[in-house]
Short mmCIF file of C-alpha atoms in Angstrom, two decimals:
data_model
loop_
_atom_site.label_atom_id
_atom_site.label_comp_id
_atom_site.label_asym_id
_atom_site.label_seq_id
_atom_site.Cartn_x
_atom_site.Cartn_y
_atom_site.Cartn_z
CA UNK A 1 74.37 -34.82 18.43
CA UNK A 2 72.13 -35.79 15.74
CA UNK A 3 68.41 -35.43 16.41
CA UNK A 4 66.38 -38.83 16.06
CA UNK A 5 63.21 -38.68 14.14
CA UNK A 6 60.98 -37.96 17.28
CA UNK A 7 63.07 -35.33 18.37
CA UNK A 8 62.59 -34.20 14.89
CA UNK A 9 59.50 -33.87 14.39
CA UNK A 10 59.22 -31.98 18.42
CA UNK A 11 61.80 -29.70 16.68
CA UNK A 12 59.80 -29.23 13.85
CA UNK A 13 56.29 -28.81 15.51
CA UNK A 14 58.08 -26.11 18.26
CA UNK A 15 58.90 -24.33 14.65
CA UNK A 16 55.94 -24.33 13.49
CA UNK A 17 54.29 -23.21 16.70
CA UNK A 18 56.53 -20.20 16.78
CA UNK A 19 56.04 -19.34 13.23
CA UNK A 20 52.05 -19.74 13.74
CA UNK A 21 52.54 -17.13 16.76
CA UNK A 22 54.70 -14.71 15.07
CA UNK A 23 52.20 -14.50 12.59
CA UNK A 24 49.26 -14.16 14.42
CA UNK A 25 51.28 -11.33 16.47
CA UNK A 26 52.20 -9.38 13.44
CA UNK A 27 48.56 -10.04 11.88
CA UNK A 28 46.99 -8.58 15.43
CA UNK A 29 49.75 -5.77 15.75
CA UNK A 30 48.77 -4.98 11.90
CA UNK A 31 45.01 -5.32 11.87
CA UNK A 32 44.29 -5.56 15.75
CA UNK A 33 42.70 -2.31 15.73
CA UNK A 34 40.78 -2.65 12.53
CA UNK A 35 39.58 -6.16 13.84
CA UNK A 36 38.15 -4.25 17.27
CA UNK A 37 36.61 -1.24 15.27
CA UNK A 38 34.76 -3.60 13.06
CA UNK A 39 33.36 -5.57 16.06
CA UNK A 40 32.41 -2.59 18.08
CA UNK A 41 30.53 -0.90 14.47
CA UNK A 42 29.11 -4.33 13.98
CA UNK A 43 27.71 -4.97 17.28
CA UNK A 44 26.19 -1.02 17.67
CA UNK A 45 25.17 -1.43 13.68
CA UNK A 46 22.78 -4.38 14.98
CA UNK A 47 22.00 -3.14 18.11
CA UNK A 48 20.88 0.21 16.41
CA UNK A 49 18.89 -2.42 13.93
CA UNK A 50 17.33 -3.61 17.50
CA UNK A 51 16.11 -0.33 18.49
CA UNK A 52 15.05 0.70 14.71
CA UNK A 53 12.62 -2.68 15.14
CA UNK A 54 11.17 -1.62 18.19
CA UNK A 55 10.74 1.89 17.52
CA UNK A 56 8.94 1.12 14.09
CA UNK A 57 6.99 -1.53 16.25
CA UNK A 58 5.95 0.91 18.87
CA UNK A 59 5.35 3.75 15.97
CA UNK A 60 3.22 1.97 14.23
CA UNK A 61 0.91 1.11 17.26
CA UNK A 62 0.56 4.81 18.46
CA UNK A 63 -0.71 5.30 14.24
CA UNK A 64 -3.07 2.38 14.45
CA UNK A 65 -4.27 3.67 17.58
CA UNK A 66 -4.81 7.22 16.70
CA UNK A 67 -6.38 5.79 13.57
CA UNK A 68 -9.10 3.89 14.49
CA UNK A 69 -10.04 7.00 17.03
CA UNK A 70 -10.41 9.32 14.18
CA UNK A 71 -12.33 6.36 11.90
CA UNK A 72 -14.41 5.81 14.41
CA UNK A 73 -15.39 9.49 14.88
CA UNK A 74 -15.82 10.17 11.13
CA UNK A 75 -17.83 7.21 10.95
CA UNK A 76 -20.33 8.04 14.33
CA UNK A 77 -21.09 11.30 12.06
CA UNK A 78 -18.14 13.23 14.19
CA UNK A 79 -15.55 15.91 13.34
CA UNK A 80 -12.13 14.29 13.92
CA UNK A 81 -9.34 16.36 15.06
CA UNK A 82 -8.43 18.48 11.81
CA UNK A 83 -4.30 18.30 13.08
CA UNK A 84 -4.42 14.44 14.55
CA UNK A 85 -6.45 13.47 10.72
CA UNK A 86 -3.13 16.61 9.15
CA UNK A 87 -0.59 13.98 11.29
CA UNK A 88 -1.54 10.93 10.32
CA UNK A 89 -2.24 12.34 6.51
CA UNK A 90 1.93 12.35 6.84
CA UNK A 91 2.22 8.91 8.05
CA UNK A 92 5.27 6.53 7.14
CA UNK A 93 3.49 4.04 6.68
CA UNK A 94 1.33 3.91 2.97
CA UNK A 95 -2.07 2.42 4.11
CA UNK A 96 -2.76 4.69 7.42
CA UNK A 97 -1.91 7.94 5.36
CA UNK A 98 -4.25 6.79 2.33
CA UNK A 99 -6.94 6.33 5.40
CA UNK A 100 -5.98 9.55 6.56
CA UNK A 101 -6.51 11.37 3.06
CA UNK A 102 -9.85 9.39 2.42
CA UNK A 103 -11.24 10.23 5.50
CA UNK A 104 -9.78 14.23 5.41
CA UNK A 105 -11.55 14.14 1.36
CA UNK A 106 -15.00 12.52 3.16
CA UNK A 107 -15.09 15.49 5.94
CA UNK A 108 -14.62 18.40 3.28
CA UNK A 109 -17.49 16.69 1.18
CA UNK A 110 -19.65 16.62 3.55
CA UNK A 111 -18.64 20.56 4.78
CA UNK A 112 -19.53 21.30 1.68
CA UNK A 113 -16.25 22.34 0.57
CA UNK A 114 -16.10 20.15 -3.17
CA UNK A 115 -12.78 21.79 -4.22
CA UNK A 116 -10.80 20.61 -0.89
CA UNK A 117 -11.93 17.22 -1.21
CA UNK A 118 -11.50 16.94 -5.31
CA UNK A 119 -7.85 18.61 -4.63
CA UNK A 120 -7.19 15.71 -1.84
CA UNK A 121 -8.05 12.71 -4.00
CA UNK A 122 -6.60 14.24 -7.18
CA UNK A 123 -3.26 14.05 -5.29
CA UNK A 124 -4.06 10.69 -3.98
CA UNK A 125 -5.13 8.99 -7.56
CA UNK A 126 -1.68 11.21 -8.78
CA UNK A 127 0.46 9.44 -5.98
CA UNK A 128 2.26 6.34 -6.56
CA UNK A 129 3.81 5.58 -3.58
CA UNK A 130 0.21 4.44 -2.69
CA UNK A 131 -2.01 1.02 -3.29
CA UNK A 132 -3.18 0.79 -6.68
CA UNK A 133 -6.81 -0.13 -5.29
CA UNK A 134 -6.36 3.64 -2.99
CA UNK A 135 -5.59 5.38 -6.04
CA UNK A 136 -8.60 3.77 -8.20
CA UNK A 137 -10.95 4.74 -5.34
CA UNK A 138 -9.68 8.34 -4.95
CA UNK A 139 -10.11 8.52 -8.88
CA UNK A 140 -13.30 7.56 -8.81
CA UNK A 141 -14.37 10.00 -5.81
CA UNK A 142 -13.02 12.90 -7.59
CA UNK A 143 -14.61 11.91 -11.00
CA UNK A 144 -17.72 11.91 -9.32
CA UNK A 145 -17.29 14.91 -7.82
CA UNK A 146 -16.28 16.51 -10.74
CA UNK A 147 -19.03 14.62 -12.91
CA UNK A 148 -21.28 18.26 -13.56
CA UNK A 149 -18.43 20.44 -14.92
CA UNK A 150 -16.76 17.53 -16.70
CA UNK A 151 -17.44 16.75 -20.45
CA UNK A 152 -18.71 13.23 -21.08
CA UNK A 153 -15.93 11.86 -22.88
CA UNK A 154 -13.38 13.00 -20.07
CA UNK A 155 -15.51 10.65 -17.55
CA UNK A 156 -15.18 7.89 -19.95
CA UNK A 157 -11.15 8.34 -20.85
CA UNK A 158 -10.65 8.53 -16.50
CA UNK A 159 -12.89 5.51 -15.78
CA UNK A 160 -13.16 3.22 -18.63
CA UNK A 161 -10.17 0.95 -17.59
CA UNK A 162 -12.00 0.65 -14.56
CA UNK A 163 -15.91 -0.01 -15.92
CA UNK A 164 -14.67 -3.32 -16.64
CA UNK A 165 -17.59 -6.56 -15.57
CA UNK A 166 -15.77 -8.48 -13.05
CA UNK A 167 -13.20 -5.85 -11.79
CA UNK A 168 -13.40 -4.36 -8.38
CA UNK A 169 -14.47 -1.06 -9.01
CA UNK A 170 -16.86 -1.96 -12.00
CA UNK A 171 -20.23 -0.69 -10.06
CA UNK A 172 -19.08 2.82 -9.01
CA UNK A 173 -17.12 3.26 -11.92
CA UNK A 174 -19.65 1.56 -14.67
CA UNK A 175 -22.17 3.52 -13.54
CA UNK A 176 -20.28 7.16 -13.63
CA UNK A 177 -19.31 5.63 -17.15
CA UNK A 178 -22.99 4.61 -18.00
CA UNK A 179 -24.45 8.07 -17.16
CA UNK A 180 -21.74 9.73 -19.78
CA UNK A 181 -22.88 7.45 -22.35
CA UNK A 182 -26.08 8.75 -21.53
CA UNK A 183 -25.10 12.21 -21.83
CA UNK A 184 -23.85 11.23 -24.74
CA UNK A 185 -26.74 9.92 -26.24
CA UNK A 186 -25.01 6.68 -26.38
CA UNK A 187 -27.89 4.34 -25.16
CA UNK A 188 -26.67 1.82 -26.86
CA UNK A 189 -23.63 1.83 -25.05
CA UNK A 190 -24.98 2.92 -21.89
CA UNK A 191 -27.72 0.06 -21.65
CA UNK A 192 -25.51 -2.78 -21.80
CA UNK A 193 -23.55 -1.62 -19.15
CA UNK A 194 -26.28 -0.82 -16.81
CA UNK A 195 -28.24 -4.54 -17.24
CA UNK A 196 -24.60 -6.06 -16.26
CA UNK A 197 -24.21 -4.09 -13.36
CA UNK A 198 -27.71 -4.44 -12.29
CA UNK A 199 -26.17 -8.20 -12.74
CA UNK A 200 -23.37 -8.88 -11.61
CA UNK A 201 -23.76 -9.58 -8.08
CA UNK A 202 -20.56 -8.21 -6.67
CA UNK A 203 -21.64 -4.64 -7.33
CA UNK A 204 -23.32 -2.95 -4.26
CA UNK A 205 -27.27 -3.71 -3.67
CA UNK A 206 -27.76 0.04 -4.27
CA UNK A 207 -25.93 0.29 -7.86
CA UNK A 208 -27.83 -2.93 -8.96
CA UNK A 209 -31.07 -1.53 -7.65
CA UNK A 210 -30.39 1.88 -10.00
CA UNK A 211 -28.66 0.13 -12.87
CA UNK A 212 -31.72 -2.21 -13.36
CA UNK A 213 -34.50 0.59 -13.56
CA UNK A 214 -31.92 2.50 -16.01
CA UNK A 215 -31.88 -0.60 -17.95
CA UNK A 216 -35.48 -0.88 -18.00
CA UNK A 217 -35.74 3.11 -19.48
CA UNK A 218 -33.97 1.78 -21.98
CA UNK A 219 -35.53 -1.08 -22.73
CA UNK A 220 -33.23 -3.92 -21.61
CA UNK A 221 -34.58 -6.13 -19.27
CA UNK A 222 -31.99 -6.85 -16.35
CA UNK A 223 -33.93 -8.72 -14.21
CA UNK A 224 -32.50 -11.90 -13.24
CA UNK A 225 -34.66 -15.05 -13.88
CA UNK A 226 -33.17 -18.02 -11.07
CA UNK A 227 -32.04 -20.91 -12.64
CA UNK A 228 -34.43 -23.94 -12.29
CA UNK A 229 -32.64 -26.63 -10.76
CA UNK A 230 -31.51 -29.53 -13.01
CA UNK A 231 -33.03 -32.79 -12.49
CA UNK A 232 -31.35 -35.73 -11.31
#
């Protein structure tokens, strides 16, 4: 009996239908496994990426703890823990173990004990993996450190980039840079640098205050007259 077209197209859709689940039973008797494997890796790959987050979390809140303890010691006049300050000198994270280092420098300084300190920021101004601003600051600690057995123009070539008017480190760094012109006997060098730092009023209060009498030695005046106000 011939099949009218409604029966037809029930024939055909029945066809397709069986086609459709033949292939999805060869795909899934093919790939079945694969498919489960992938979903299992996937969901422990994200639930590992869970765990990572709050492990990093809750790491980096024990550092910042133990951190600010051991600031807040060296800064009361105290002797931190010499293996907590070792610890967090090895920290993950960049800006606690650049705190660390500064702080472990600060206590052998003030032992007495130049060559630990020099040695610590040497390898800090060395180490990239740190701040730019970190390094610069370690630099300039060690230079000064260093200033007595160093030769003038060594001071100059280490801070020069940094004894720049305007740039962050321009007052400890101009004046290390000032005093080796003045070694030097390069007052005319020297003097120029001293009256801006003794004006520029981002440098410290205690730089300006020794710039502007080393300016005066030399003959520069750096005191700052105020500007009278205009008239309207």
């Amino acid at each position: 009996m011939a099949l009218t077209p409604q029966n037809s197209e029930v024939f055909m859709r029945e066809v397709d239908d069986a086609v459709r689940q033949d292939q999805l039973m060869s795909f899934w008797q093919r790939y079945g496994r694969i498919a489960v494997a992938a979903l299992v890796l996937g969901l422990a790959a994200f639930g590992g990426w869970l765990y990572w987050q709050h492990h990093t979390r809750t790491q980096s809140e024990a550092t910042s703890e133990k951190m600010d303890a051991v600031l807040a010691t060296a800064l009361g006049g105290g002797k931190p823990d010499a293996k907590e300050l070792d610890a967090l000198a090895q920290a993950d994270q960049p800006g606690y173990r650049a705190a660390a280092l500064l702080t472990k420098a600060g206590v052998a300084s003030r032992k007495g004990d130049a060559k630990a300190a020099i040695a610590v920021y040497a390898a800090m101004a060395a180490d990239s993996s740190l701040d730019q601003p970190y390094r610069d600051l370690a630099l300039i600690r060690q230079t000064a450190l260093e200033f007595d057995g160093l030769k003038p123009q060594q001071v100059v070539d280490r801070l020069k980039p940094l004894a720049v008017e305007g740039a962050p480190w321009f007052g400890s760094a101009g004046e290390l840079v000032a005093l080796a012109y003045v070694k030097m006997g390069k007052t005319d060098l020297a003097g120029p640098m001293f009256a801006a730092m003794a004006k520029d009023a981002n440098v410290p209060d205690s730089i300006r205050s020794r710039a502007r009498q080393m300016a005066g030695v030399m003959g520069i005046d750096a005191v700052e007259i105020p500007a009278e106000p205009s008239e309207g």
